[in-house]
Amino acid sequence: MTSEKTPGQQAPSHSLLSSSKFSQLTRRSMLGLSGLALAGATVGAWPRLTGADIPGRGSKALNIAILGTAADAAGRQGLIQAFTAAHPDIPVQLQAIQGADWKDFFSKILTMVAAGTPPDVVYVATEGAQLFADKLAEPLDSYVRRDAAAMSDYFDDVHPSLLEAFMYQGSLYQLPLDWNAANMYLNTTTFAQAGLERPKDDWTKDDFSATLRALRKARPADFTPYYWTNRLFGGVVPWLYANDTSFLSETKAPGGDWLWDRFYPNDPARGTRGGGYQWLAPNAEDGRVVETFDYLRELVAEGLGVRPESGGGNALVGLFGNNRIGTTPAGGYWAQGLHEAGMTADQFDVQFFPRWRTQRHQFGAAGYAIMRTAKDKDAAWEWVKFCSSREAMQLAIPKPNTTPTRRSMVNESFYAATGPRHWKVFYDTLDRFPTSGPIPAPPQQAAVETALMKNVSTAVSGSSADVRAAMGNLQRDLELALRRNS
Amino acid sequence: MTTTSAAPRQTVKPPAVRRSFVERWLARIFLAPTVLGMALFTFLPIIASLVLAFFRWDIISAPQFVGFANFASLAQDPTVRVSFLNTIGFVVVAVILQLGIALGLASMLQARMPSWLRVFLRSTFFFPLVLSAASVSIFMRYMFNEQFGVVNWLLSLVGIPAVPWLTSPAASAAVVVLVYVWQNFGFSFLLFLGALTNIPKELHEAANLDGATGWKQFSNVTLPLISPTVLVASVMAIISALQVFDQPYVLTNGGPGDSTRTAVMVIFESAFQQLEFGKASAIGLVLTVLILAVTALQFRLSRRFVFYQ
């Protein structure tokens, strides 16, 4: 229907204010428009986040991601200032990404990659080392070769086993800066109550069981002689390593001679070094794996060990500090935590993990990886190289909340305020047991860890016969996990 | 026998509401953010998920078209099968408990009691719903810890030995249901409270005169009158329970074994931990179809038990 112009009617004006439609504006509409205008003005004037505020986006600064809180990032300002003083031409932006664990952190980094805002450098632990090496990280080989003279000081001070943990298919992807072995923490108060001395360095699995029984006898209730957690580090794996086996078949890739020959020619274990660990096949139905799980099941059934799903991390420090735990596997990172929980240096101590068929230990380490997508890889290498210097490591690790990879930093003064008395155990683990190996973490680590954790639960909760069935399920789950493309 | 011819049906058009040009555009402007939000954050992800279900994609490499391989792999993956069975079992138990407790407590508040007590109870029952599910679950994990938890300590006071709440399959499933129901019944409770309050008193008085009391009055008068609310509450409760994630993830991480692993947990693990976004999308689509089917079935069955006044 078309409207017709009646005689005498004025031609419609093109001005909005004078339009007949606008003249129909109700009071409600007027109020709505005013509200909209007010809201628009407020939004326009309000200081707010924009896409440019996303770290790394639109910035030429070297964007470095670490697992932690804003406070952790702030704690490294000294490190950044020192780097900036040495490299004024390389602006650095440190981004702390919170996560419950490393798996969580890696997921967030991968999400950033998918979003097109990957960091240039990422602090990666052993759990994610092969995932990053396989998909995301830049090999450091050419940089290390180029700056070999400057890097000698670092390699002279760092145990080769830690470097080997970051080799992947013959190339080096990270310089480890901190690490922790699964040693055994001892609550000396509860040991004294049970009339126990600190065990000998070469104590066995049977000595360990006897110790737990004595602790239980002295504290029949409201106490756990052995507390362990259900995860890759400090869970079932240290026991598997001690029993000279693992739930994944462990081999080594060829290569890596360029590193070992140049920097570690006198390494007593030189003949065993290769191009990095490989975990290519499941090994859950191996007799020793079944035997190990059955031992842990017995500890749980006898009331000597807690069910491993019961918790970990923060709760564990408090419980240990309150003398409700006798022993637990942990690394040097615990010294500062226990100190902050109120334990004095003589209220806890540390010993090597007990011997079974071997006394091989499990360890984990961490260091910076340069992303393949890094804007300026040379600048990123300068950061990695600087962070491996003694000066930088002292700034980054001022307290024993982890074990520095530089042997020279693990000394009396480092543990003076916190203890434990036998702090030498931390670094001696590598020297005394040179076959000690990293957390079994292939590129499919997340799926592998999920498979392990759920079957650990089942294996240690039933009868001895159930262990074999659980290992069958673990074998099947691991086969599926290792088949995944990531 | 006489026949009567029906009078021709007259359609009565409602008077047309004339909206001004400005009002029409104002409406569009105010609706635009919601429509845009829905398009960007609901429809687009649904379509993306639908497409992604036919690809293998690990975020880093380029997606590879794999046809129905992701769906085929679901059938062969025992974890996926178990997680769906767990989810269905969880929905049955949790929804019955949630609606039962909510209806029971709402009926209880209909009884004579001081108004301050009514307000206090209403707030108390609703309170858990405003808490973060993750925070509640972390708190409950400490409460139900086998060695050091408050629950086992209380049980020990009356001589009951420690229960492995979070480390035995049956007990951990029970705790997950308990925590979920405790946190979520408040919403159904409010719906029922509103429906019960709206029932005219005369109907109950008439039923009383006819001699119907207690269960008879509830089943013949109250329940039919609130049946539309029961339908809405049950539809929402089932959809929500089918998507349960926070409580089992934080309380038990799906364990022991797979005993508390749910479908949404497997979606999360597949996508963000194992980087199998195609498989995660395929599971998500299966879950969506399940939710749609259950909801459609509920509406279909509702014709038999829902009475509209």
PDB file of C-alpha atoms in Angstrom, chain A residues 21 24-26 29 36 103 107 110 114 135-136 224 227 306-307 309-310 315 319 324 446-447 450 453-454 457-458 476 484-486, chain B residues 20-23 26 29-30 56 58-61 78-79 142 145-148 167 253 256-258 261 269 272-276 279:
ATOM      1  CA  LYS A  21       7.702   9.167  12.753  1.00  0.00           C
ATOM      2  CA  GLN A  24       5.432   9.796  17.563  1.00  0.00           C
ATOM      3  CA  LEU A  25       8.250   9.239  20.010  1.00  0.00           C
ATOM      4  CA  THR A  26       6.735   8.288  23.322  1.00  0.00           C
ATOM      5  CA  SER A  29      11.101   5.646  23.965  1.00  0.00           C
ATOM      6  CA  LEU A  36      21.183   4.151  25.647  1.00  0.00           C
ATOM      7  CA  LYS A 103      48.728 -30.443  32.470  1.00  0.00           C
ATOM      8  CA  SER A 107      46.292 -26.894  27.930  1.00  0.00           C
ATOM      9  CA  LEU A 110      47.808 -24.744  23.546  1.00  0.00           C
ATOM     10  CA  ALA A 114      44.973 -21.935  18.768  1.00  0.00           C
ATOM     11  CA  LYS A 135      54.848 -29.999  18.175  1.00  0.00           C
ATOM     12  CA  LEU A 136      55.818 -26.555  19.315  1.00  0.00           C
ATOM     13  CA  THR A 224      49.343 -42.346  58.086  1.00  0.00           C
ATOM     14  CA  TYR A 227      51.291 -40.889  52.219  1.00  0.00           C
ATOM     15  CA  VAL A 306      46.988 -44.176  52.313  1.00  0.00           C
ATOM     16  CA  ARG A 307      44.870 -44.687  49.208  1.00  0.00           C
ATOM     17  CA  GLU A 309      43.565 -40.521  45.599  1.00  0.00           C
ATOM     18  CA  SER A 310      43.131 -39.084  49.067  1.00  0.00           C
ATOM     19  CA  ALA A 315      46.881 -30.577  52.152  1.00  0.00           C
ATOM     20  CA  LEU A 319      49.301 -32.851  57.460  1.00  0.00           C
ATOM     21  CA  ARG A 324      50.022 -36.880  60.941  1.00  0.00           C
ATOM     22  CA  ALA A 446      48.091 -36.243  29.247  1.00  0.00           C
ATOM     23  CA  ALA A 447      46.356 -39.365  27.962  1.00  0.00           C
ATOM     24  CA  THR A 450      44.925 -40.226  32.832  1.00  0.00           C
ATOM     25  CA  MET A 453      45.892 -42.608  37.435  1.00  0.00           C
ATOM     26  CA  LYS A 454      42.578 -44.320  36.954  1.00  0.00           C
ATOM     27  CA  SER A 457      43.071 -46.520  41.854  1.00  0.00           C
ATOM     28  CA  THR A 458      41.595 -49.827  40.798  1.00  0.00           C
ATOM     29  CA  ARG A 476      44.722 -51.457  26.896  1.00  0.00           C
ATOM     30  CA  ARG A 484      46.823 -40.732  19.723  1.00  0.00           C
ATOM     31  CA  ASN A 485      48.401 -38.229  17.411  1.00  0.00           C
ATOM     32  CA  SER A 486      49.528 -35.841  20.099  1.00  0.00           C
TER      33      SER A 486
ATOM     34  CA  SER B  20       6.172   3.484  15.641  1.00  0.00           C
ATOM     35  CA  PHE B  21       9.232   3.406  13.442  1.00  0.00           C
ATOM     36  CA  VAL B  22      11.450   4.410  16.346  1.00  0.00           C
ATOM     37  CA  GLU B  23       9.967   1.813  18.674  1.00  0.00           C
ATOM     38  CA  LEU B  26      14.639   0.528  19.418  1.00  0.00           C
ATOM     39  CA  ILE B  29      18.698  -2.344  18.835  1.00  0.00           C
ATOM     40  CA  PHE B  30      17.960  -3.746  22.295  1.00  0.00           C
ATOM     41  CA  ARG B  56      40.941 -34.934  13.486  1.00  0.00           C
ATOM     42  CA  ASP B  58      44.946 -31.224  17.756  1.00  0.00           C
ATOM     43  CA  ILE B  59      44.840 -27.379  17.677  1.00  0.00           C
ATOM     44  CA  ILE B  60      48.413 -27.198  16.414  1.00  0.00           C
ATOM     45  CA  SER B  61      48.300 -29.075  13.104  1.00  0.00           C
ATOM     46  CA  PRO B  78      35.452 -48.266  26.855  1.00  0.00           C
ATOM     47  CA  THR B  79      35.947 -45.000  28.763  1.00  0.00           C
ATOM     48  CA  TYR B 142      38.402 -32.235  52.626  1.00  0.00           C
ATOM     49  CA  ASN B 145      38.788 -37.353  53.221  1.00  0.00           C
ATOM     50  CA  GLU B 146      39.119 -40.896  54.504  1.00  0.00           C
ATOM     51  CA  GLN B 147      41.948 -40.267  56.939  1.00  0.00           C
ATOM     52  CA  PHE B 148      41.499 -36.687  58.040  1.00  0.00           C
ATOM     53  CA  THR B 167      38.322 -43.953  47.170  1.00  0.00           C
ATOM     54  CA  ASN B 253      38.679 -36.715  39.092  1.00  0.00           C
ATOM     55  CA  PRO B 256      38.384 -44.553  41.410  1.00  0.00           C
ATOM     56  CA  GLY B 257      38.928 -46.124  38.013  1.00  0.00           C
ATOM     57  CA  ASP B 258      36.203 -44.703  35.811  1.00  0.00           C
ATOM     58  CA  ARG B 261      33.710 -40.274  35.101  1.00  0.00           C
ATOM     59  CA  GLU B 269      39.716 -34.580  28.814  1.00  0.00           C
ATOM     60  CA  PHE B 272      41.801 -29.904  26.458  1.00  0.00           C
ATOM     61  CA  GLN B 273      44.076 -32.598  27.825  1.00  0.00           C
ATOM     62  CA  GLN B 274      44.428 -35.108  25.018  1.00  0.00           C
ATOM     63  CA  LEU B 275      43.979 -32.570  22.208  1.00  0.00           C
ATOM     64  CA  GLU B 276      41.429 -34.663  20.332  1.00  0.00           C
ATOM     65  CA  LYS B 279      36.528 -36.820  19.207  1.00  0.00           C
TER      66      LYS B 279
END
